[in-house]
Short mmCIF file of C-alpha atoms and ligand atoms in Angstrom, two decimals:
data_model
loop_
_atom_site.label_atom_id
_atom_site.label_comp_id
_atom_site.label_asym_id
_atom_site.label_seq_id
_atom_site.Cartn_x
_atom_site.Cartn_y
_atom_site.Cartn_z
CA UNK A 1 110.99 99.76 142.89
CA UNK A 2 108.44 100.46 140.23
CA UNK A 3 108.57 99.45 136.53
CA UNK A 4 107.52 101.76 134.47
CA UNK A 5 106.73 100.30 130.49
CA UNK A 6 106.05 102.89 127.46
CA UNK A 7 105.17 101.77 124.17
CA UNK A 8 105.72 102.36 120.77
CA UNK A 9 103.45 105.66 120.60
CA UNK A 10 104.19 107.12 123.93
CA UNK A 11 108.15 107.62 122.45
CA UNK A 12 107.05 107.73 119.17
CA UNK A 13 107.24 111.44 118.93
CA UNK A 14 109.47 113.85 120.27
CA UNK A 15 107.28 115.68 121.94
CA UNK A 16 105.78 112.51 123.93
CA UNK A 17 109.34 111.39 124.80
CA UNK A 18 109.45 114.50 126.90
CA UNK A 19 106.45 113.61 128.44
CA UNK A 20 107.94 110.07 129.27
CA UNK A 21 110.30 112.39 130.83
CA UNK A 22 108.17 114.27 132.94
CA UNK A 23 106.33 111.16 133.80
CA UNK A 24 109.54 109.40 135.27
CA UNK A 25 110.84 112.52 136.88
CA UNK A 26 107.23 112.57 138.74
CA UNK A 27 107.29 109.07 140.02
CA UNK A 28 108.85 109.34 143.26
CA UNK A 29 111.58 106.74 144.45
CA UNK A 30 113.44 103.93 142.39
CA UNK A 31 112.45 102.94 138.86
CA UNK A 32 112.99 100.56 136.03
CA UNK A 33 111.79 102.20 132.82
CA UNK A 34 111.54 99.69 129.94
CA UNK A 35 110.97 101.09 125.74
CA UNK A 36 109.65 99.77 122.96
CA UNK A 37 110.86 101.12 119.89
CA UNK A 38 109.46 104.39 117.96
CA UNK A 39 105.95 103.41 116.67
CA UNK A 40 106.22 102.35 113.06
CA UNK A 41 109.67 101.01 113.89
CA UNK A 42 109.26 97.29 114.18
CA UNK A 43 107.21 97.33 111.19
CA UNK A 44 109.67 98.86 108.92
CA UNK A 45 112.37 96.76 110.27
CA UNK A 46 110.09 93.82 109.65
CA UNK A 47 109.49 94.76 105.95
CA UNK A 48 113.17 95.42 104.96
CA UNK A 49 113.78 91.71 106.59
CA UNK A 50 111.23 89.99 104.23
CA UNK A 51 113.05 91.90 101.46
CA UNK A 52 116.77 90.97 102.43
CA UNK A 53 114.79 87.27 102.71
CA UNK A 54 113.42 87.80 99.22
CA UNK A 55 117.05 88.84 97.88
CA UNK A 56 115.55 92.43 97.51
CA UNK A 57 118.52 95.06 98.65
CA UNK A 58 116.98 97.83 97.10
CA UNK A 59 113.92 97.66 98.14
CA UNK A 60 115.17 97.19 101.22
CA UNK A 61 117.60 99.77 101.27
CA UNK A 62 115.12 102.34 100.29
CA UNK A 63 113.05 101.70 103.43
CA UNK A 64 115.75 102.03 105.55
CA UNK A 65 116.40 105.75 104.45
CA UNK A 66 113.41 106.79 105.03
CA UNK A 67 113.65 105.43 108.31
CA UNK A 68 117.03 107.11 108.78
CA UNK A 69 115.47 110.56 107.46
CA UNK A 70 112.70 110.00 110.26
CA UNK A 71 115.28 109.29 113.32
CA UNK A 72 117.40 112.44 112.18
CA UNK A 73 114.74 114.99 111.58
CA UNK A 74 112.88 113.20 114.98
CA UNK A 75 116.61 113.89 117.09
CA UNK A 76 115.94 117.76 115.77
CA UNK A 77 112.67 118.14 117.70
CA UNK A 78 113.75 116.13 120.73
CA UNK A 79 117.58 117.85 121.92
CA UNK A 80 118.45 120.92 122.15
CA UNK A 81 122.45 121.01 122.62
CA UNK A 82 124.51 120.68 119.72
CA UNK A 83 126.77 118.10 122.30
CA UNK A 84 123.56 116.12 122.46
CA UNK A 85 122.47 116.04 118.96
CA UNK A 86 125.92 114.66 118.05
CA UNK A 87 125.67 111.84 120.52
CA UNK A 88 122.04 111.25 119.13
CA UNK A 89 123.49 111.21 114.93
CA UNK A 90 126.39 109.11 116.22
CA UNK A 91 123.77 106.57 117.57
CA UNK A 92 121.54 106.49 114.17
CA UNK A 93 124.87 106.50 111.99
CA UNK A 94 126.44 103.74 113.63
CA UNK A 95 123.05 101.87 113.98
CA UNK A 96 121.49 102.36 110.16
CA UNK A 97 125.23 101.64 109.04
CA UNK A 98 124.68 97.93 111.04
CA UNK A 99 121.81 97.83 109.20
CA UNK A 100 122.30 98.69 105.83
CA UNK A 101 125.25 96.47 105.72
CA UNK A 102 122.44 93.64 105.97
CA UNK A 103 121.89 94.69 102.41
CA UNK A 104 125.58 93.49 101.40
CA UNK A 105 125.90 89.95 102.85
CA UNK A 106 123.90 86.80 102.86
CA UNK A 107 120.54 87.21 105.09
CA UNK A 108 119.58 84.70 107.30
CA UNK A 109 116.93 84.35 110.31
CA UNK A 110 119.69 85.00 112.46
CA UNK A 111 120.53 88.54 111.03
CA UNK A 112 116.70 89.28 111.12
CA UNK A 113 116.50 89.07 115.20
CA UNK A 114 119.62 91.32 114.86
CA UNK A 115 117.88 93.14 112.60
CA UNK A 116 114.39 93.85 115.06
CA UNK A 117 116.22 94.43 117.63
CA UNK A 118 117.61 97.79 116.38
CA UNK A 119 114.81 99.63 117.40
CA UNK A 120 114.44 99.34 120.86
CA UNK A 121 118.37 99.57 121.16
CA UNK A 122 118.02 103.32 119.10
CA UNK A 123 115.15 104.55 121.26
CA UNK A 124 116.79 103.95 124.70
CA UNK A 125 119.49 105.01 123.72
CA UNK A 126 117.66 108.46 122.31
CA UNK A 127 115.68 108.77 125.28
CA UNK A 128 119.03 108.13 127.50
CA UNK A 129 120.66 111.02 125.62
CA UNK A 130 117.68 113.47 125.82
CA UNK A 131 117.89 112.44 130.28
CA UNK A 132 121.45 113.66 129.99
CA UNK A 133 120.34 116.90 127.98
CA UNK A 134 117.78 117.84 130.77
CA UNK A 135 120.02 116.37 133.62
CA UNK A 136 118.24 113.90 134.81
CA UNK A 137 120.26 110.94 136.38
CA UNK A 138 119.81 107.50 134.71
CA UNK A 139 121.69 104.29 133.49
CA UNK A 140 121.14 102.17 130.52
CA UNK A 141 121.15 98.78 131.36
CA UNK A 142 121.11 96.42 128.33
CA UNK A 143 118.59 93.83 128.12
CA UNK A 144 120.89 91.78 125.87
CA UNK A 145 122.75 90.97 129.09
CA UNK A 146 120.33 90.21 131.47
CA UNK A 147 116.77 88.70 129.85
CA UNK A 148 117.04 85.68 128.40
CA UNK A 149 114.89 82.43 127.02
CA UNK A 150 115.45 79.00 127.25
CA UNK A 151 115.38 76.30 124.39
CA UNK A 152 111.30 75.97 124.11
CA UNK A 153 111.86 80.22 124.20
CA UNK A 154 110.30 80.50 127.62
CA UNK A 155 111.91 83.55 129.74
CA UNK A 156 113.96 81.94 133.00
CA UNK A 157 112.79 83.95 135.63
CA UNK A 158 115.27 82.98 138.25
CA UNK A 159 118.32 83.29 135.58
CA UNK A 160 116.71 87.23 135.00
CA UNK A 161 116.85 87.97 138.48
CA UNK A 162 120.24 86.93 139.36
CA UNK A 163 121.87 89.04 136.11
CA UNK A 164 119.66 91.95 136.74
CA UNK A 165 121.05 91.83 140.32
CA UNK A 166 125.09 91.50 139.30
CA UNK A 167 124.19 94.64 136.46
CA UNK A 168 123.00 96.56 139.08
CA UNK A 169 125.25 96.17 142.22
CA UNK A 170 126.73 99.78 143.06
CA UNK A 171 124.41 101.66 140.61
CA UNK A 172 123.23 104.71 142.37
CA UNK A 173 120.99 106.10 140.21
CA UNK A 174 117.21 105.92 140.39
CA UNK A 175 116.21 105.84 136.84
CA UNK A 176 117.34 103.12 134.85
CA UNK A 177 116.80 102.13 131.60
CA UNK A 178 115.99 99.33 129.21
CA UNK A 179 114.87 97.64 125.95
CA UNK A 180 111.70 95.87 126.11
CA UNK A 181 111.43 93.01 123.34
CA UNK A 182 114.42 92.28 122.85
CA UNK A 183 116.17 88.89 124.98
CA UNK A 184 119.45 86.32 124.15
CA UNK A 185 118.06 82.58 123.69
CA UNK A 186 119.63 79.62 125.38
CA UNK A 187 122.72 79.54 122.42
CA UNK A 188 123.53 83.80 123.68
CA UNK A 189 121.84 84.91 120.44
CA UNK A 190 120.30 87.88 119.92
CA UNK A 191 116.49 87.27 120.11
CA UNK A 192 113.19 88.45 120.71
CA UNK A 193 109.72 88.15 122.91
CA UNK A 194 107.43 88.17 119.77
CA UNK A 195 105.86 90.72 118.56
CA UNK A 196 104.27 93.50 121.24
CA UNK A 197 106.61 91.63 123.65
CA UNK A 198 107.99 95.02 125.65
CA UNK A 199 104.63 94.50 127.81
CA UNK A 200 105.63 91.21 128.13
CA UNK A 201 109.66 92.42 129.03
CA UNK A 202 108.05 95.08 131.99
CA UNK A 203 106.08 91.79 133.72
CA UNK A 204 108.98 89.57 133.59
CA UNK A 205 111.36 92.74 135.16
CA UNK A 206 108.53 93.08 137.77
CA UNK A 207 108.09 89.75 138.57
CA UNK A 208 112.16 88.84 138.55
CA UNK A 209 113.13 91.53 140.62
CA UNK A 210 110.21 91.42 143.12
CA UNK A 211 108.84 95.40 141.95
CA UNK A 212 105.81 96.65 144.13
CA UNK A 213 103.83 97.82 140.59
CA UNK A 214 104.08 97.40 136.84
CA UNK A 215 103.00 100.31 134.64
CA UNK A 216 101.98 99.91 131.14
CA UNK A 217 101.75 103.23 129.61
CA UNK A 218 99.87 103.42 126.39
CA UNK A 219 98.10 106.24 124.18
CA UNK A 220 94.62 105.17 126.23
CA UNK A 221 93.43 105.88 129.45
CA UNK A 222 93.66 102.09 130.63
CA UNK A 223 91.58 99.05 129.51
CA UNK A 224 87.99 99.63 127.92
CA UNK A 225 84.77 97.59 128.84
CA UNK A 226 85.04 97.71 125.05
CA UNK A 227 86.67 98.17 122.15
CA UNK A 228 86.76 101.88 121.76
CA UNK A 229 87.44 101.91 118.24
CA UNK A 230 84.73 100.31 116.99
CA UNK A 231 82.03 101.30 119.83
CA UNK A 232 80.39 104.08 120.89
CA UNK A 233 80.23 104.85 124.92
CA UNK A 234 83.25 102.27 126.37
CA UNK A 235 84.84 103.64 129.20
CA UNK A 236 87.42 102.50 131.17
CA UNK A 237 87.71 99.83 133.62
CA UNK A 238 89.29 101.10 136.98
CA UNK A 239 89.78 97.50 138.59
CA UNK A 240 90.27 93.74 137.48
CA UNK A 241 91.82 90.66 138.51
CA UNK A 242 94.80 88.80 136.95
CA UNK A 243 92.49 86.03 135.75
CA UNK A 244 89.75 89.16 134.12
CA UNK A 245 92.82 90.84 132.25
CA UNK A 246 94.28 87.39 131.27
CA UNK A 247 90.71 86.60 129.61
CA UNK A 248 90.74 90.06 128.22
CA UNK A 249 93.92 90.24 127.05
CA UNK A 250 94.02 87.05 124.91
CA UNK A 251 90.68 87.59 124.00
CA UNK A 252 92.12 91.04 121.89
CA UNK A 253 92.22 94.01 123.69
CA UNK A 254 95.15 95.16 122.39
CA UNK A 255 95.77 97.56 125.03
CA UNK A 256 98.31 94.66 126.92
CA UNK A 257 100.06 91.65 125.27
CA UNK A 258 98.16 88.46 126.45
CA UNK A 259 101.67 86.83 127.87
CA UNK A 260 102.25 90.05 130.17
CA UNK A 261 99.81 88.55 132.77
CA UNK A 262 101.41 85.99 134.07
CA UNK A 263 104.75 86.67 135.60
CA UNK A 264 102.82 89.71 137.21
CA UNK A 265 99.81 87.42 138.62
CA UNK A 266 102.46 84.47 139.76
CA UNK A 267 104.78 87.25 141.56
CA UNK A 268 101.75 88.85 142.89
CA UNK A 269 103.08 92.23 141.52
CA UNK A 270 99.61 94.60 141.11
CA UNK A 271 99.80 96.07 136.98
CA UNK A 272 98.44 99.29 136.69
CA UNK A 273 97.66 100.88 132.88
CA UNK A 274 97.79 104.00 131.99
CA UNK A 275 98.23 106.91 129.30
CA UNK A 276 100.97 108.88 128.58
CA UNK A 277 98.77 111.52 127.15
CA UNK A 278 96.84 111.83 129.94
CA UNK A 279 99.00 111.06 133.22
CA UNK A 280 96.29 112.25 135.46
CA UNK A 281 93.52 109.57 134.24
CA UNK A 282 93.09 106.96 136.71
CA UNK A 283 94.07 104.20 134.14
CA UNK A 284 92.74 100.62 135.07
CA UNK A 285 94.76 98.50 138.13
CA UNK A 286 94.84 94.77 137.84
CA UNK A 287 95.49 92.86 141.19
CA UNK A 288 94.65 89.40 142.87
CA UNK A 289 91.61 90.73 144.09
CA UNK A 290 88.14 90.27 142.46
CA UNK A 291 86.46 93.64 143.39
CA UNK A 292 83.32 93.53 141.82
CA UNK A 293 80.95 90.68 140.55
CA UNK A 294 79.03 90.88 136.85
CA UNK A 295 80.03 92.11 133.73
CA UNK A 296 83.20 93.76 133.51
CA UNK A 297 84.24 94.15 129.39
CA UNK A 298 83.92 92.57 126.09
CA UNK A 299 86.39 91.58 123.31
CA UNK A 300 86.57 90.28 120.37
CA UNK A 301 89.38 88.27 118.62
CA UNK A 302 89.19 87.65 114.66
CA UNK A 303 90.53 85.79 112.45
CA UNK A 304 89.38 81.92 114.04
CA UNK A 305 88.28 78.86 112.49
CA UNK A 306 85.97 76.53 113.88
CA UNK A 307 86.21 72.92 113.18
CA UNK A 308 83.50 70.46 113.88
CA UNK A 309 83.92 66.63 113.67
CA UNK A 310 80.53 64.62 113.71
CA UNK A 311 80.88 61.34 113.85
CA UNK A 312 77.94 58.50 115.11
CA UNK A 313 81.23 56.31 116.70
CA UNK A 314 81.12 59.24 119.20
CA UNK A 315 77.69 58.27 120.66
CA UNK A 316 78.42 56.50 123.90
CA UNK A 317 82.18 56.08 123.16
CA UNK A 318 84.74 56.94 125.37
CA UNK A 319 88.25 58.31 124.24
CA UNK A 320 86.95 60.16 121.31
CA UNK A 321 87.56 63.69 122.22
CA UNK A 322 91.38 62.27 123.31
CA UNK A 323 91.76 60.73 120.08
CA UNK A 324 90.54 64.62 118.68
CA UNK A 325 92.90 66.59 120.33
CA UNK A 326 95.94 64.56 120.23
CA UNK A 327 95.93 65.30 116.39
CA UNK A 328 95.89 69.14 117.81
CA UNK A 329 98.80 68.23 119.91
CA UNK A 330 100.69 66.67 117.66
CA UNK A 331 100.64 69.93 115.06
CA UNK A 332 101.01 72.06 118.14
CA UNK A 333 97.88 74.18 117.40
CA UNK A 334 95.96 75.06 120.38
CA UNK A 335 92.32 75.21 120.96
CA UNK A 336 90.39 78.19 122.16
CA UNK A 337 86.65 77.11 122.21
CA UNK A 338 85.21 74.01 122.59
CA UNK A 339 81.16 72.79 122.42
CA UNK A 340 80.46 69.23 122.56
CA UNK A 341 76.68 67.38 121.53
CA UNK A 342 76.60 63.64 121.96
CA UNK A 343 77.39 63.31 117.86
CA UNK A 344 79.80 66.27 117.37
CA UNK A 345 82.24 68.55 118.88
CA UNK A 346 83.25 71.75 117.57
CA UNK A 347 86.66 74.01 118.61
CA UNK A 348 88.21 76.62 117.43
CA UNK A 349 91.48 77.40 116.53
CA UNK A 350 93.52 81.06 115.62
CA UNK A 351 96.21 79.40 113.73
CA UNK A 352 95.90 77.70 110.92
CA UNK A 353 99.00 77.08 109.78
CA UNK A 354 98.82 73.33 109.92
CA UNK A 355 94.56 73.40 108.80
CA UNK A 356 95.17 71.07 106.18
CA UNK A 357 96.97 68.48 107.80
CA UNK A 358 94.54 68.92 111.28
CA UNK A 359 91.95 68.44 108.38
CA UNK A 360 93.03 65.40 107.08
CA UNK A 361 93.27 63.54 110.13
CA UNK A 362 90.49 64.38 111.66
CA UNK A 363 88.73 63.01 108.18
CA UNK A 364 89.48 59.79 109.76
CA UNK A 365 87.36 60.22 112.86
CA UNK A 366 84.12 61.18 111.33
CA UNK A 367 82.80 64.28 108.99
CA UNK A 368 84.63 67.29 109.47
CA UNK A 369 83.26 71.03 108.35
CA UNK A 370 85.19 74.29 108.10
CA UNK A 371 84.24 77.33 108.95
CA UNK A 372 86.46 80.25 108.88
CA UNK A 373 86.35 83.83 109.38
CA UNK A 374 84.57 83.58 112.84
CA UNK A 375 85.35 86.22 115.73
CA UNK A 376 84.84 84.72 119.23
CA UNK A 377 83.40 87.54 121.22
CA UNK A 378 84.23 87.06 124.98
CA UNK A 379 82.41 89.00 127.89
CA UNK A 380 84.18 88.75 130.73
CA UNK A 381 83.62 89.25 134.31
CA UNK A 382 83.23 87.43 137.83
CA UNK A 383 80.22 84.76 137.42
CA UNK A 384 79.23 83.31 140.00
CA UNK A 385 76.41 80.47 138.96
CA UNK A 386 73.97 81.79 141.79
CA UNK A 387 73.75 85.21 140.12
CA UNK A 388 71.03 84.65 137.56
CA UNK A 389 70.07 86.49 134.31
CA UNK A 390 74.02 87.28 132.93
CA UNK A 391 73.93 84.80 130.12
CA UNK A 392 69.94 85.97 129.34
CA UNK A 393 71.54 89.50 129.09
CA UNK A 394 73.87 88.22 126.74
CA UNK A 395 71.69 85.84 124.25
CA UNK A 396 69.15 88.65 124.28
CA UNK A 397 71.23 91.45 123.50
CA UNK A 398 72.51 88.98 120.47
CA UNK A 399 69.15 87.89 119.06
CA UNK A 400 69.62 89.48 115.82
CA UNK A 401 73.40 88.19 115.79
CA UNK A 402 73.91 84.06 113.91
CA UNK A 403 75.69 82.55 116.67
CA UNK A 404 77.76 79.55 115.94
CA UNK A 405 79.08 78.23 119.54
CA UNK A 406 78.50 79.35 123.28
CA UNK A 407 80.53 78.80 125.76
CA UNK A 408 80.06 79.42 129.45
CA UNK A 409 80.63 77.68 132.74
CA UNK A 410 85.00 76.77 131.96
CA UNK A 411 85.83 79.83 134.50
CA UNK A 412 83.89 81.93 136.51
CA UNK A 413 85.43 84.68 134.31
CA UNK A 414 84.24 84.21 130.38
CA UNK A 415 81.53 83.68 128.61
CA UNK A 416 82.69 83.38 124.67
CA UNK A 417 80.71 83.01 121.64
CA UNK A 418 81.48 82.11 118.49
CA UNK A 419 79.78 84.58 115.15
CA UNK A 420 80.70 85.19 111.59
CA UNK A 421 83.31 88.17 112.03
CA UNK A 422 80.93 90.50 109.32
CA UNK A 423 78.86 90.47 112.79
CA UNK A 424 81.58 91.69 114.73
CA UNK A 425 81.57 95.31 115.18
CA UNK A 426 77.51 95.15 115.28
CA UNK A 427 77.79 92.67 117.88
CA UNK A 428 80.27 94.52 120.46
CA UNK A 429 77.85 97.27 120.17
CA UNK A 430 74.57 95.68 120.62
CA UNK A 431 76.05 94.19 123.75
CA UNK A 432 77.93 97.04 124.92
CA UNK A 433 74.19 98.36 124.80
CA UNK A 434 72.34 95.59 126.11
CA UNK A 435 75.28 95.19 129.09
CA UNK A 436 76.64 98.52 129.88
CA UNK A 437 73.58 100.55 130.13
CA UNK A 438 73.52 100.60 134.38
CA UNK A 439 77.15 100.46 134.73
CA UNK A 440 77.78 103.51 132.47
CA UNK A 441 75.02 105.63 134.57
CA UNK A 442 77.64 104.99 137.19
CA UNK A 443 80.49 106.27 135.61
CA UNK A 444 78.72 109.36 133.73
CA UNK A 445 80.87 111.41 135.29
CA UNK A 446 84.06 110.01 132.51
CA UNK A 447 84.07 111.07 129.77
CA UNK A 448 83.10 108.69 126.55
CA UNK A 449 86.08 108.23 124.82
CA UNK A 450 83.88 108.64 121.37
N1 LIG B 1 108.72 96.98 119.18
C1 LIG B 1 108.13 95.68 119.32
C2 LIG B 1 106.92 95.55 118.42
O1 LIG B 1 106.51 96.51 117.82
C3 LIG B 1 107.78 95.36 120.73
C4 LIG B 1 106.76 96.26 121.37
O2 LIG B 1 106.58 97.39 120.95
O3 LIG B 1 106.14 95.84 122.34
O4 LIG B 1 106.40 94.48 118.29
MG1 LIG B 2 102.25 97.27 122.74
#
């Protein structure tokens, strides 16, 4: 059994969802193929929830007809049958009606889950009617009755398994369909897997039901050494590990959502990326294995703030650094980076909701500094401390960059370094210069993706 993942751009047209078509009725054997919702979707549903929060309805009401105008003229291009088409308006009538009479009642955070989840429920649902239009056997099977979260909103694996197995008893089909995203939380409500969470929804299928392979199928031909829309010559990667993608993956290639690698990695189920656009592109396979050694990719992820407490009590003191990141713990903000010198320690931190609080107690400890919009770029590979010269590669190909923190030596699979974010975009391509240049001879023969 394979699970087979599409995102928001690979059904975001109709034209693609027939390519999602082809693409399932090409993969041989039994198959689990899990949504997200059209592209531009989630965001629209997001908006018209912050304006039923703001006590907006017509606002909000406006954005939902243009979203209805977009699902009815998108049904046009995608059936042909009138028998279809009137299966398809039924669905975006009786969905948009749900949602506009949001716009009539009292909101609450509640209604907003209800709200997001709308998408993902219209698109399978679309994409189930276009299988019936062209003939192709399938069943929808609703993730509302099988995924679900527990109270700290963690996904219970076990729980998965045994609903997706009493769903499925008897089912003959070999195509079957569901929502990524979307879950119930430990009170049956509706809920959701965060944002980007359908990536997240194909691991947990994968790894609950014991698949042989997870695809991801995106609008690029697998994961970059790079970020290919800010640099010039990335190409993609055809082989990492679990722990390589992890790195990658929280580190900002957007490509896979960061929480996707684990169930896949614990299960031992290989995830292989690929695009819908180009189905023949060998896409990038992530497995247990470490193939190769060196430099693999580089990302970048904006938006941090480093914090450094100096403090002369530190010197030859022992529980400082506990005493540090207990007041982390205790406003449940976690720490990315880290750099310590006998007087100081610096982290870093991508949330900053509670920064002024964090502040304020860390006052206490000794003299604290702020600095914020910082990008940790992370290069990421295999490491191994007898193979000299990868962090001189690195520092060199940087000399013109203000660094703020280094850190290497924590895995065998990251080297991260903290710089202004202004330097970001020069950075990734000094060191996609300074890194790449013998690897890309190799792989010539692909084609640059700009
Ligand atoms: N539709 C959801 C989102 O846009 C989930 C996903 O696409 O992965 O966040
Ligand atoms: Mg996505």
């Amino acid at each position: 059994m394979k699970i087979i993942k599409f995102g928001g751009t690979s059904v975001g047209m109709p034209h693609r969802m027939h390519q999602v078509a082809k693409i399932i009725n090409t993969t041989p054997g039994k198959k689990i193929v899990v949504l997200s919702a059209l592209s531009g979707t989630t965001n629209a549903l997001v908006e018209i929830g912050k304006y039923l929060t703001n006590h907006q309805p017509k606002e909000a009401i406006f954005i939902v007809d243009t979203l209805e105008d977009h699902y009815n003229a998108f049904v046009t291009d995608l059936l042909k049958k009138e028998q279809t088409i009137g299966l398809a308006r039924q669905t975006i009538t009786s969905h948009f009606s749900f949602i506009r009479g949001l716009a009539d009642g009292s909101f609450s955070e509640q209604l907003n889950k209800e709200l997001l989840a709308q998408g993902e429920l219209i698109s399978t649902r679309l994409f189930y009617i276009y299988l019936q239009e062209i003939k192709t056997d399938a069943k929808l099977i609703p993730a509302l009755d099988f995924m679900v979260i527990d109270v700290d909103k963690e996904p219970i694996i076990p729980q998965i398994k045994e609903n997706w197995q009493v769903l499925v008893r008897g089912v003959q089909s070999d195509t079957m369909i569901t929502q990524g995203f979307i879950c119930r939380n430990h009170l049956g409500e509706i809920d959701n897997l965060k944002r980007g969470g359908s990536d997240y929804s194909a691991s947990l299928i994968g790894a609950a039901i014991g698949s042989d392979e997870i695809q991801i199928w995106t609008d690029i031909d697998g994961m970059h050494n790079n970020d290919p829309r800010v640099v010039k010559n990335t190409f993609p990667i055809e082989a990492l590990s679990f722990d390589e993608a992890a790195e990658l993956a929280y580190f900002g290639a957007k490509i896979l959502h960061p929480s996707s690698i684990w169930p896949a990695q614990k299960f031992n189920v290989p995830v292989r990326l690929k695009n819908t656009m180009m189905p023949d592109a060998k896409g990038t396979l992530i497995t247990a294995e470490e193939l190769d050694k060196g430099i693999k990719a580089i990302a970048a992820k904006e938006g941090i703030t480093a914090i450094k407490i100096k403090s002369s009590r530190m010197l030859l003191a022992h529980g400082f650094l506990r005493r540090i990141f207990e007041i982390f713990e205790k406003y449940k903000t976690s720490i990315d980076m880290i750099t310590t010198s006998e007087v100081a320690v610096s982290v870093t931190i991508d949330d900053q909701t509670y920064l002024d609080q964090i502040k304020q107690e860390l006052d206490a400890l000794g003299f604290v500094e702020v600095d914020s919009d910082m990008t940790i770029v992370c290069i990421v590979g295999s490491f191994v401390s007898e193979k000299k010269g990868v962090i001189n590669k690195v520092i060199n190909a940087l000399k013109e960059i203000p660094i703020r923190m280094i850190s290497y030596g924590g895995s065998r699979h990251n080297i991260s370094v903290l710089i202004p974010s202004s330097y970001k975009n020069e950075a990734l391509q000094l060191l996609n210069d300074g890194l790449f240049a013998e690897l890309r001879a190799n792989v010539d023969h692909q084609e640059p993706v700009n």
